[in-house]
Coordinates of N, CA and C in Angstrom, one line a residue:
Chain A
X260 N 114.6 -43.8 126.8 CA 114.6 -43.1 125.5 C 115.2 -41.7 125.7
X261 N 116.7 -41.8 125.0 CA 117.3 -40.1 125.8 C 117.1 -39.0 124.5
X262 N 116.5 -39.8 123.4 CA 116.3 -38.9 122.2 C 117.1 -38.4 121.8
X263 N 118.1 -37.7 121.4 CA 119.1 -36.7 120.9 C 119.9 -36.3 121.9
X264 N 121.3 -36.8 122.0 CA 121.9 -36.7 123.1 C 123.8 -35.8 122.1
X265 N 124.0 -35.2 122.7 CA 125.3 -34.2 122.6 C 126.7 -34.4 123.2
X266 N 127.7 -34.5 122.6 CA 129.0 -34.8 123.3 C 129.8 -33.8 122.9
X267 N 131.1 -32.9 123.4 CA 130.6 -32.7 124.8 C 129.5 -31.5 125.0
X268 N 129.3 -30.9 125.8 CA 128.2 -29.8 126.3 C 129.0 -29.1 125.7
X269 N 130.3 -28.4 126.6 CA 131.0 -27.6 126.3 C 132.6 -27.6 125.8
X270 N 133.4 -26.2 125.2 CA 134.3 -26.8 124.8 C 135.4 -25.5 124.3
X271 N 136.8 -25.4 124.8 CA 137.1 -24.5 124.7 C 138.8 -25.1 123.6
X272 N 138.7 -24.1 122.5 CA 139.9 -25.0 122.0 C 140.9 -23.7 121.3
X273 N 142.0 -24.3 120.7 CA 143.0 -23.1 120.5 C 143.2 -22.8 119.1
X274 N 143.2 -22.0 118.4 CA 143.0 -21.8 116.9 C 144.0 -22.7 116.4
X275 N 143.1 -23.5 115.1 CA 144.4 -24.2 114.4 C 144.4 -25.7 114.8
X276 N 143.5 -25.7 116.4 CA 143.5 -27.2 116.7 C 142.0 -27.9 116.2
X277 N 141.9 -29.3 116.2 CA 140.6 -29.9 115.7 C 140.2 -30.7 116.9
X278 N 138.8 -30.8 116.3 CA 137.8 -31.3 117.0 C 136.8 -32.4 116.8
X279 N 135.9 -33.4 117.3 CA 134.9 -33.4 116.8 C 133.8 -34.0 117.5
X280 N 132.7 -33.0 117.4 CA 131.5 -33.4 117.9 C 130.7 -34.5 117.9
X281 N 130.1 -35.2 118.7 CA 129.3 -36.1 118.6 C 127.6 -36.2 118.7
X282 N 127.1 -36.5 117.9 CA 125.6 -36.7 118.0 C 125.0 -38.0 117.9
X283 N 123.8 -38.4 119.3 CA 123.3 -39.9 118.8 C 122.3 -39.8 119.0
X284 N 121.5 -40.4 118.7 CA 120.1 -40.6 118.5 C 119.4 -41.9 118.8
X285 N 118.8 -42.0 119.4 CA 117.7 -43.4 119.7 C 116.2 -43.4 118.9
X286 N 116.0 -42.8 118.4 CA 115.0 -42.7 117.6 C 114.4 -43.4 116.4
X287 N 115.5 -43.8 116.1 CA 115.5 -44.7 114.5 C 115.2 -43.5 113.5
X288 N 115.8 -42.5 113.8 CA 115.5 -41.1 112.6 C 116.7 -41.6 111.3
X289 N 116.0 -41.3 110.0 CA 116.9 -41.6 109.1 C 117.7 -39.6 108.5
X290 N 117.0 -39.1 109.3 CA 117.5 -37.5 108.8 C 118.4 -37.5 110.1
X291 N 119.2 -36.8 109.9 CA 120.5 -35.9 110.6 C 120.5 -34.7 110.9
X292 N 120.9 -33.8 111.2 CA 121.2 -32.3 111.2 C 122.6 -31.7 112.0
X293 N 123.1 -31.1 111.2 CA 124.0 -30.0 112.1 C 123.8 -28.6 112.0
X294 N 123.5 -27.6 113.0 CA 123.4 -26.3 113.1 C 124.5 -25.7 113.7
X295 N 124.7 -24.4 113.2 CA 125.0 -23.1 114.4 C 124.2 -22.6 114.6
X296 N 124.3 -21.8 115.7 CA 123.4 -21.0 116.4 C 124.4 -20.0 116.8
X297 N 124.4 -18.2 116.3 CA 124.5 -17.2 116.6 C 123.8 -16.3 116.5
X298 N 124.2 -15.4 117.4 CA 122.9 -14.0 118.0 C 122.9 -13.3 117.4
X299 N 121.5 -13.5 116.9 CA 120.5 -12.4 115.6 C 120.8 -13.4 114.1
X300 N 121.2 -14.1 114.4 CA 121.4 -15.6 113.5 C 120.6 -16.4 113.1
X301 N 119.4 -16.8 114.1 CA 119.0 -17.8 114.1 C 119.5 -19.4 113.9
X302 N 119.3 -20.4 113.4 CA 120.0 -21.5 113.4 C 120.2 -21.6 111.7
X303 N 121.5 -22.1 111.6 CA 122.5 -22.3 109.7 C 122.6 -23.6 109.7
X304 N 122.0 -23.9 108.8 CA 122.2 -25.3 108.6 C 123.5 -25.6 108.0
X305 N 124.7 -26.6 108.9 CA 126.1 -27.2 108.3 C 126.0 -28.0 107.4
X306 N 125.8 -29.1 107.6 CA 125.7 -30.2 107.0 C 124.4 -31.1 107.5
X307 N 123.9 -31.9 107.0 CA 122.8 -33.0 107.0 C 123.3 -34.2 106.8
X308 N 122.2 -35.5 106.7 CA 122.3 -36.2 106.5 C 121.1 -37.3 106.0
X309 N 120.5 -38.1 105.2 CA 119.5 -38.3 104.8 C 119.2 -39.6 104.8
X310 N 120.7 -40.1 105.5 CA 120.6 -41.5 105.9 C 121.7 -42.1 106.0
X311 N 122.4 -43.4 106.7 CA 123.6 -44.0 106.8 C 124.7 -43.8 105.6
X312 N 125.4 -43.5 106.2 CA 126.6 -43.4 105.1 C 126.7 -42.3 104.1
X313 N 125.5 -41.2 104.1 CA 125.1 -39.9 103.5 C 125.5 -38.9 103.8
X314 N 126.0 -38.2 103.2 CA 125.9 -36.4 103.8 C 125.9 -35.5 102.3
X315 N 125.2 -34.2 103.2 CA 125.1 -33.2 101.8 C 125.8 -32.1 102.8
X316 N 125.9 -31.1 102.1 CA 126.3 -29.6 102.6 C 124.9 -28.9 102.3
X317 N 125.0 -28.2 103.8 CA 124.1 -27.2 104.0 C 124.3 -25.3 103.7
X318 N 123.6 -24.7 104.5 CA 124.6 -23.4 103.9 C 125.4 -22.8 104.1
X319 N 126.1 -23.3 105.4 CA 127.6 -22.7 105.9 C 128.3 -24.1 105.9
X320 N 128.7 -24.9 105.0 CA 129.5 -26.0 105.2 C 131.2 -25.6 105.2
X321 N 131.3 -24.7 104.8 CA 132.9 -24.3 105.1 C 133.9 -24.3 106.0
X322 N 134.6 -25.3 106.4 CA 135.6 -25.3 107.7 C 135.1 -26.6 108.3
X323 N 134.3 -27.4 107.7 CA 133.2 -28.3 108.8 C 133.4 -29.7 107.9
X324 N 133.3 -30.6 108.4 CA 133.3 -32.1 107.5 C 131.9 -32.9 108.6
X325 N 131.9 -33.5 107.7 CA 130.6 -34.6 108.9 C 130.5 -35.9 108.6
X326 N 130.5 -36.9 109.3 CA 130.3 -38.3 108.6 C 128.9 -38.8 109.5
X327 N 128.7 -40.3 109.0 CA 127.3 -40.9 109.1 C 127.7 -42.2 109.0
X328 N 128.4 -42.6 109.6 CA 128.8 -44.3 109.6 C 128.0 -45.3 110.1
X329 N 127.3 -44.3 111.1 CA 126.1 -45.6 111.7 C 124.7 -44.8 111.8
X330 N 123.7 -45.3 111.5 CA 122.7 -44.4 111.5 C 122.0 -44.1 112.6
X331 N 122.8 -43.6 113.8 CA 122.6 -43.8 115.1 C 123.2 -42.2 115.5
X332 N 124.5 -42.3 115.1 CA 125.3 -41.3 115.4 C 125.9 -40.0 113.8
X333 N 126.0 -39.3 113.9 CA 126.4 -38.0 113.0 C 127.5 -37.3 113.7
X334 N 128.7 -37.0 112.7 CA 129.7 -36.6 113.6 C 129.9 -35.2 112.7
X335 N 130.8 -34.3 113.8 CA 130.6 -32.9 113.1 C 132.5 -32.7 113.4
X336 N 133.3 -32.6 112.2 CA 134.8 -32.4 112.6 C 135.0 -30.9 112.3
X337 N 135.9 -30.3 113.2 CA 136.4 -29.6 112.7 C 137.9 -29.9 112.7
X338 N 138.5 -29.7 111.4 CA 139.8 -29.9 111.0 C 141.4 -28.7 111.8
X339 N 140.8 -27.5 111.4 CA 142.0 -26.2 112.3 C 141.2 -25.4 112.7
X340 N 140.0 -25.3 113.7 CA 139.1 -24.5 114.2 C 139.9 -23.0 114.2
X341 N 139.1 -22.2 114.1 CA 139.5 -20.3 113.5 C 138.1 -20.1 115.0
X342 N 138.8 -18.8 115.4 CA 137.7 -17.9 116.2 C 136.4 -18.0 115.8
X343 N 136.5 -17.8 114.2 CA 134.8 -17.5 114.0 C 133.9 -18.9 114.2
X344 N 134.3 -19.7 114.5 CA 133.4 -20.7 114.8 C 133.1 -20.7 116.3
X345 N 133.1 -20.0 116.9 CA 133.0 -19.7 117.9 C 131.2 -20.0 117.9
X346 N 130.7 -20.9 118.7 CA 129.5 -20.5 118.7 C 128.7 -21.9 119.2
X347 N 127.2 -21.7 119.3 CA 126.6 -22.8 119.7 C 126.0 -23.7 118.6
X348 N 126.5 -25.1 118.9 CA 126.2 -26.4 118.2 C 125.1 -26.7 117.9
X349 N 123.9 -27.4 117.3 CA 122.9 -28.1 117.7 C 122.8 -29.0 116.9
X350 N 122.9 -30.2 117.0 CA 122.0 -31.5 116.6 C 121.1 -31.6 116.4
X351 N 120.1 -32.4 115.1 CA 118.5 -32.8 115.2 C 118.8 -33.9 114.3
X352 N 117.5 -34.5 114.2 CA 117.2 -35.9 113.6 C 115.5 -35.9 113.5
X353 N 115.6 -36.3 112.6 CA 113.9 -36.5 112.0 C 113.7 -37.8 111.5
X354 N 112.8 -37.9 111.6 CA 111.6 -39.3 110.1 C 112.3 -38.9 109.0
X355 N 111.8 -38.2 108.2 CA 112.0 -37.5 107.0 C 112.5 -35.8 106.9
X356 N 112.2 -35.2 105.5 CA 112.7 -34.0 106.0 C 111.3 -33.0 105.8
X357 N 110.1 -33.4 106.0 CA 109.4 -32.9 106.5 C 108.6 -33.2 107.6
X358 N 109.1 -33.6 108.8 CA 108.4 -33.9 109.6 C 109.3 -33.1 111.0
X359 N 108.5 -33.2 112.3 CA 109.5 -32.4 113.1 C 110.9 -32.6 113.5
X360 N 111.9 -31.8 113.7 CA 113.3 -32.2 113.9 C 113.0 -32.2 115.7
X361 N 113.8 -32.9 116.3 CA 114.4 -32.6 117.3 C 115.5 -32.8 118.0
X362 N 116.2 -32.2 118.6 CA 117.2 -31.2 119.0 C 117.7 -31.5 120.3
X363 N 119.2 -32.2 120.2 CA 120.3 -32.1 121.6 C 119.9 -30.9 122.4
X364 N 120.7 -30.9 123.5 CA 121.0 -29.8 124.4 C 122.0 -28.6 124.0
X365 N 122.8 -28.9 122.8 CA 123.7 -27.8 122.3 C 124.7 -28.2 122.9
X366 N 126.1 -27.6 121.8 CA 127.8 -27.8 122.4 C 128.0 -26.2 122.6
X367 N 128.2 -26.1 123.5 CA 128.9 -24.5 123.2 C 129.9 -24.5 122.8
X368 N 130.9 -24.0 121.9 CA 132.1 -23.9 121.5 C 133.1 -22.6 121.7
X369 N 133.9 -22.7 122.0 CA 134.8 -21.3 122.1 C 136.1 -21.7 121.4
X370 N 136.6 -20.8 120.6 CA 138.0 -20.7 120.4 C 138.7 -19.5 120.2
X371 N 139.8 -19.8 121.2 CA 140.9 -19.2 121.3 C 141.6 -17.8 120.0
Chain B
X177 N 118.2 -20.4 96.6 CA 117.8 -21.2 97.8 C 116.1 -20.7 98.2
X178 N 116.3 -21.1 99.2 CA 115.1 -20.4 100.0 C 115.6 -19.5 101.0
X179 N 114.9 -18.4 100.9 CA 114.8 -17.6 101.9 C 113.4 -17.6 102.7
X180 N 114.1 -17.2 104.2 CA 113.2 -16.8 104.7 C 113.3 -16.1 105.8
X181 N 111.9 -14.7 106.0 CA 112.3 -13.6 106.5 C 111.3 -13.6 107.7
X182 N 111.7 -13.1 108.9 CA 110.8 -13.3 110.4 C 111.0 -12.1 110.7
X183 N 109.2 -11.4 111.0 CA 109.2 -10.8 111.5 C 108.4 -10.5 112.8
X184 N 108.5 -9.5 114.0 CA 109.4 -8.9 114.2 C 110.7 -9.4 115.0
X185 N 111.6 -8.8 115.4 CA 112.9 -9.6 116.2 C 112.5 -9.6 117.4
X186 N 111.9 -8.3 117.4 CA 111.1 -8.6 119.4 C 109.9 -8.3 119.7
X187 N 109.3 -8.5 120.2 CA 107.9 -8.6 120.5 C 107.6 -8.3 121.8
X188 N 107.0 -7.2 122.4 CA 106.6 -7.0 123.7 C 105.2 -7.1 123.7
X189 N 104.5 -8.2 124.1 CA 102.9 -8.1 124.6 C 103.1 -8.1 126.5
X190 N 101.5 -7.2 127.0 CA 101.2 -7.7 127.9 C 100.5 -8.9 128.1
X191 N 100.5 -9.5 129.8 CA 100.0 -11.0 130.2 C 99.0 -10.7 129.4
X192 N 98.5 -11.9 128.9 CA 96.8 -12.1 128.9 C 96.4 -11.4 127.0
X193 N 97.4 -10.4 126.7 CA 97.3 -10.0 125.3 C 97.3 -11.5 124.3
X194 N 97.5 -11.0 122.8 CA 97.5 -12.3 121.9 C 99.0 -11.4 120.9
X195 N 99.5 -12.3 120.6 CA 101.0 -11.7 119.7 C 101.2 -13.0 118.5
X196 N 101.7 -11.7 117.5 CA 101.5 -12.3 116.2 C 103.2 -12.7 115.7
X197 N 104.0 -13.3 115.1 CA 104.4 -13.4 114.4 C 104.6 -13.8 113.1
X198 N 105.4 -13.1 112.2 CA 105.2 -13.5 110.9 C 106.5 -14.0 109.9
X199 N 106.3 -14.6 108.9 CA 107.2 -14.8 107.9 C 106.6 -15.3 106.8
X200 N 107.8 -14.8 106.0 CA 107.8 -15.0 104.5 C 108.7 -15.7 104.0
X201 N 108.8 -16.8 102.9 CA 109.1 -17.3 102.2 C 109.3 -17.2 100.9
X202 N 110.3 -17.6 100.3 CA 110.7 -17.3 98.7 C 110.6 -18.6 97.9
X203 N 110.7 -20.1 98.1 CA 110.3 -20.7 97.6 C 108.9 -21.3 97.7
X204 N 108.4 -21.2 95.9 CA 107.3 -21.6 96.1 C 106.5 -23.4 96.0
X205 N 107.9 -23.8 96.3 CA 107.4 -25.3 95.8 C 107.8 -25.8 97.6
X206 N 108.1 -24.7 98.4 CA 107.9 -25.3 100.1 C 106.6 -25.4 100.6
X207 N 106.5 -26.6 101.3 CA 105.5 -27.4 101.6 C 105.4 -28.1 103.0
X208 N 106.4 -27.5 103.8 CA 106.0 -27.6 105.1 C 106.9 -26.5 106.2
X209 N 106.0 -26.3 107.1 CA 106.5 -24.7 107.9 C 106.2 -25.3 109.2
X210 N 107.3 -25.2 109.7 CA 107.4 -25.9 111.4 C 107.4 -24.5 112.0
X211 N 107.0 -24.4 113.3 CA 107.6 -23.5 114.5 C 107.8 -23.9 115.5
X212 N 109.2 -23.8 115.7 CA 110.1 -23.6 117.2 C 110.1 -22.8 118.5
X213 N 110.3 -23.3 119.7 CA 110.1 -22.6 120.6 C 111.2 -22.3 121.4
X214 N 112.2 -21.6 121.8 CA 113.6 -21.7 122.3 C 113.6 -21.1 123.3
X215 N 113.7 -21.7 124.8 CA 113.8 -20.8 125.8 C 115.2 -21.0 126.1
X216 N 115.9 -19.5 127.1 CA 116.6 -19.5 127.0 C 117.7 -20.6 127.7
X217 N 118.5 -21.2 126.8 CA 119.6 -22.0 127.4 C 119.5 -23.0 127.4
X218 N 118.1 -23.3 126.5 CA 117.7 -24.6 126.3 C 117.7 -25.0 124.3
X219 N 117.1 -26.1 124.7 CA 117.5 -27.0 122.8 C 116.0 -26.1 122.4
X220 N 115.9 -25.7 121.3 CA 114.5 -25.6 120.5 C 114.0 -27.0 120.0
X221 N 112.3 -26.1 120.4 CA 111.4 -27.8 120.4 C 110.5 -27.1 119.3
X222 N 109.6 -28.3 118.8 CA 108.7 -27.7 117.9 C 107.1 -27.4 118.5
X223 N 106.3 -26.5 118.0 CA 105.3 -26.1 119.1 C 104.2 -26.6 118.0
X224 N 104.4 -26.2 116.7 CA 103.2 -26.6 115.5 C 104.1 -26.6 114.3
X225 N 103.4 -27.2 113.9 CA 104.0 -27.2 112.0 C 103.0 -26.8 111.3
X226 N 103.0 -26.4 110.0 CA 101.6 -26.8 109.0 C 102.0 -27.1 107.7
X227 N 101.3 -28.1 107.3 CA 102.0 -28.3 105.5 C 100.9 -27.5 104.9
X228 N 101.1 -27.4 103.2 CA 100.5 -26.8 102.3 C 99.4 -26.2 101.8
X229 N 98.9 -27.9 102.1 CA 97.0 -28.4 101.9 C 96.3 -27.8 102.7
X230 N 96.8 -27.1 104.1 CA 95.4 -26.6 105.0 C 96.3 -24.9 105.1
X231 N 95.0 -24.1 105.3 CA 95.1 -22.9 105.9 C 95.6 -22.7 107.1
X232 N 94.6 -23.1 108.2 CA 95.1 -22.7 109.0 C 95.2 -23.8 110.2
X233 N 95.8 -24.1 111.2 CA 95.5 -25.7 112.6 C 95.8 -24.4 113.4
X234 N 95.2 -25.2 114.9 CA 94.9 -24.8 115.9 C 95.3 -25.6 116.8
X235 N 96.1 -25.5 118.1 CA 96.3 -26.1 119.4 C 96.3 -25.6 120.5
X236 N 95.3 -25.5 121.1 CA 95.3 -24.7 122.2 C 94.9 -23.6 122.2
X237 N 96.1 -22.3 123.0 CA 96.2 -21.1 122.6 C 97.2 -20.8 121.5
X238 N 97.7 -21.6 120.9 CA 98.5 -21.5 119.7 C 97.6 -21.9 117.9
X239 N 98.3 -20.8 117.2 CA 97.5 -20.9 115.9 C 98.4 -20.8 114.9
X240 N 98.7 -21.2 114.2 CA 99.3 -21.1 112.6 C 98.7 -21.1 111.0
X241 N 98.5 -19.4 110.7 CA 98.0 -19.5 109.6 C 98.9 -19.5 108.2
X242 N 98.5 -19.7 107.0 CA 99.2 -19.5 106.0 C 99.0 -19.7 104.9
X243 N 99.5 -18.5 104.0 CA 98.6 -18.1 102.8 C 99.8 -18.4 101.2
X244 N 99.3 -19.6 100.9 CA 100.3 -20.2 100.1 C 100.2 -18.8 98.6
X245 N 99.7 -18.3 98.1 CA 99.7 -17.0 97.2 C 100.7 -16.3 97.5
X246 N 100.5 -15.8 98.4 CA 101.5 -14.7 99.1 C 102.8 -15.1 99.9
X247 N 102.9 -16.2 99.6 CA 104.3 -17.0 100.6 C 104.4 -16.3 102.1
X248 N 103.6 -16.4 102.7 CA 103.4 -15.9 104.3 C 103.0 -16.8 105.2
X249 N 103.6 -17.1 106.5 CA 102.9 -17.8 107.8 C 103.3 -16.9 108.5
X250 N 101.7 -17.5 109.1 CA 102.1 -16.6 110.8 C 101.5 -17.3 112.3
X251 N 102.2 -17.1 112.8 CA 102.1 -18.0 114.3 C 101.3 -16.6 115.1
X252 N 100.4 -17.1 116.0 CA 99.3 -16.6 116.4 C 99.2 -17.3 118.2
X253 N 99.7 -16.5 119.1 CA 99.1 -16.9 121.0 C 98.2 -16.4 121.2
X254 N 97.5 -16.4 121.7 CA 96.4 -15.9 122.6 C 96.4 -16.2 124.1
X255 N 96.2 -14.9 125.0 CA 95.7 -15.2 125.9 C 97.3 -15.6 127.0
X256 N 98.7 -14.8 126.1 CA 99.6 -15.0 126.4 C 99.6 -14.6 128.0
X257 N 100.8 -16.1 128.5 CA 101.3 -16.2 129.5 C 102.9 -16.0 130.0
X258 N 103.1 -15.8 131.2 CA 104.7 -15.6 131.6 C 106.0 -16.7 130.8
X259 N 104.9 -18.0 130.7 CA 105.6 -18.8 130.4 C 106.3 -18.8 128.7
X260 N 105.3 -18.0 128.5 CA 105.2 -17.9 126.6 C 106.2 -17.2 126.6
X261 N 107.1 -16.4 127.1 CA 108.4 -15.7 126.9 C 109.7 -16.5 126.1
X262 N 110.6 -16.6 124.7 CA 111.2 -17.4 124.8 C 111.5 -16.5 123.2
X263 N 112.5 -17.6 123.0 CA 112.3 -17.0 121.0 C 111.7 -18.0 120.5
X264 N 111.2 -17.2 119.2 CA 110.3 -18.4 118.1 C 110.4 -18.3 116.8
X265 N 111.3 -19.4 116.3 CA 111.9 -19.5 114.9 C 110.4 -19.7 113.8
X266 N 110.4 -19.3 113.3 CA 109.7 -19.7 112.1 C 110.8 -20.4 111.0
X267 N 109.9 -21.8 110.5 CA 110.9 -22.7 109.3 C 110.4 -22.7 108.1
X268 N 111.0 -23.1 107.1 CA 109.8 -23.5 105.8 C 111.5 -24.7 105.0
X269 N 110.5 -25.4 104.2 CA 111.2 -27.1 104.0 C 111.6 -26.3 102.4
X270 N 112.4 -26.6 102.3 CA 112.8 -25.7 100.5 C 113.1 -27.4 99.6
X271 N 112.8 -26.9 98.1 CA 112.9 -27.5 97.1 C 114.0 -29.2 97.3
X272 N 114.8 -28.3 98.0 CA 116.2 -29.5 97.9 C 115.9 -30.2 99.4
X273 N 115.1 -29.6 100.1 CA 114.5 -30.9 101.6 C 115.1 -30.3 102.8
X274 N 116.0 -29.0 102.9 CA 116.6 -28.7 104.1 C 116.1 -28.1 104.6
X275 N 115.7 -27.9 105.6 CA 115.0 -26.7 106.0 C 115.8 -25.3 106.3
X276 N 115.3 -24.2 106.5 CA 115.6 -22.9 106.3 C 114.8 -22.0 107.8
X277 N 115.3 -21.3 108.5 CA 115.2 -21.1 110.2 C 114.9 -19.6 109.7
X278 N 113.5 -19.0 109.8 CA 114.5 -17.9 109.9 C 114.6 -16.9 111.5
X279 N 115.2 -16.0 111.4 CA 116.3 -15.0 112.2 C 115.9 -15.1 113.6
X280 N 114.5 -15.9 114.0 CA 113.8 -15.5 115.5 C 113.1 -14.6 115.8
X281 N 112.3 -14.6 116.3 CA 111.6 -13.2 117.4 C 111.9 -13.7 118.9
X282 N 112.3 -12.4 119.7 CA 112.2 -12.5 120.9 C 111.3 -12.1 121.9
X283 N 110.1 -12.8 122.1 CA 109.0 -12.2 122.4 C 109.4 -12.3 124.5
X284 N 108.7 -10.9 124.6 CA 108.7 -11.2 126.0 C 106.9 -10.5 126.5
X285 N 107.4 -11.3 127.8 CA 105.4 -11.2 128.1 C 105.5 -10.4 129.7
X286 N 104.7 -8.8 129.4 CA 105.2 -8.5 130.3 C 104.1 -8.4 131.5
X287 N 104.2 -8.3 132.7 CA 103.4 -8.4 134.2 C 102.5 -7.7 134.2

């Protein structure tokens, strides 16, 4: 049971180019999550998801697309990554959306 | 939306003291308040939650009270250890079901 697992760890890319993250889950969670994480930030919710084939925007969804094709995995694109995305990734998955989330290892991201 | 405000950003207790953190919330139809535990370089985990219906739960040396009037929780150690050093998000679940993080405290526990 690897629980919330992250593709890749880390990731260094050149403005303008695209990407996209992977997140999977063994859990049978029907909730999703995408975060950043910057310093004195706390964690921004990107986008979500509330079940197969679903997504909503969260409160920084700008620059960011996400799909839900299989309710296993949540993918996080970025289309022409910009410097300010510069930052740490996080994944989660829940039961529902009040119940505990938990949380990949994080992608670090850098760009150019 | 919801807002939500954590305070303080850092926290210095000595070993063996008790340290409070607090937050506030703006929506009043939220109905469940998790806290996270983030050490550094690692994934944040959850340490307690509490929904609506109760005041306050207890685990351990960890405590979470919360005063649905005044839109406030607050996460409560005692008896703090080396290990308790980390940051600690306080959440609250808003109207539309996303949750809301707020800013962290970085508590450190000193020798």
């Amino acid at each position: 049971n690897a629980g919330v697992t992250q593709t890749p760890k880390f990731r260094v890319l050149k403005t303008g180019q695209s990407m996209t993250l992977l997140c999977a889950q063994d859990m049978n969670h029907e909730y999703m999550y995408w975060y950043r994480q910057d310093p004195g930030m706390g964690l921004r919710l990107i986008h979500y998801s509330v079940g197969e084939g679903t997504t909503a925007k969260g409160e920084v969804p700008d620059g960011y697309n996400v799909s839900r094709l299989k309710k296993q995995n949540f993918l996080l694109g970025l289309e022409s990554a910009a410097p300010s995305q510069t930052s740490v990734y996080f994944c989660a998955s829940s039961y529902t959306f009040n119940q505990p989330q938990h949380f990949g290892d994080g992608t670090r991201l850098s760009i150019l | 939306g919801e807002n939500v405000e954590q305070h303080p950003s850092t926290l210095s207790v000595q070993e063996g003291d008790s340290a409070v953190i607090k937050c506030t919330y703006s929506d009043s139809a939220s109905n469940y308040f998790p806290w996270y535990k983030q050490e550094l370089g690692k994934r944040p985990q959850l340490i307690i939650d509490i929904r609506s219906n109760v005041g306050e739960k207890k685990d351990q040396r960890i405590a979470v009270t919360l005063n649905k009037t005044a839109k406030h929780f607050s996460l409560h150690i005692t008896e703090t250890q080396p290990e308790d050093s980390a940051v600690y998000f306080c959440a609250a679940q808003n109207r539309d079901d996303k949750i809301i993080f707020g800013k962290g405290t970085r508590l450190h526990i000193l020798p």
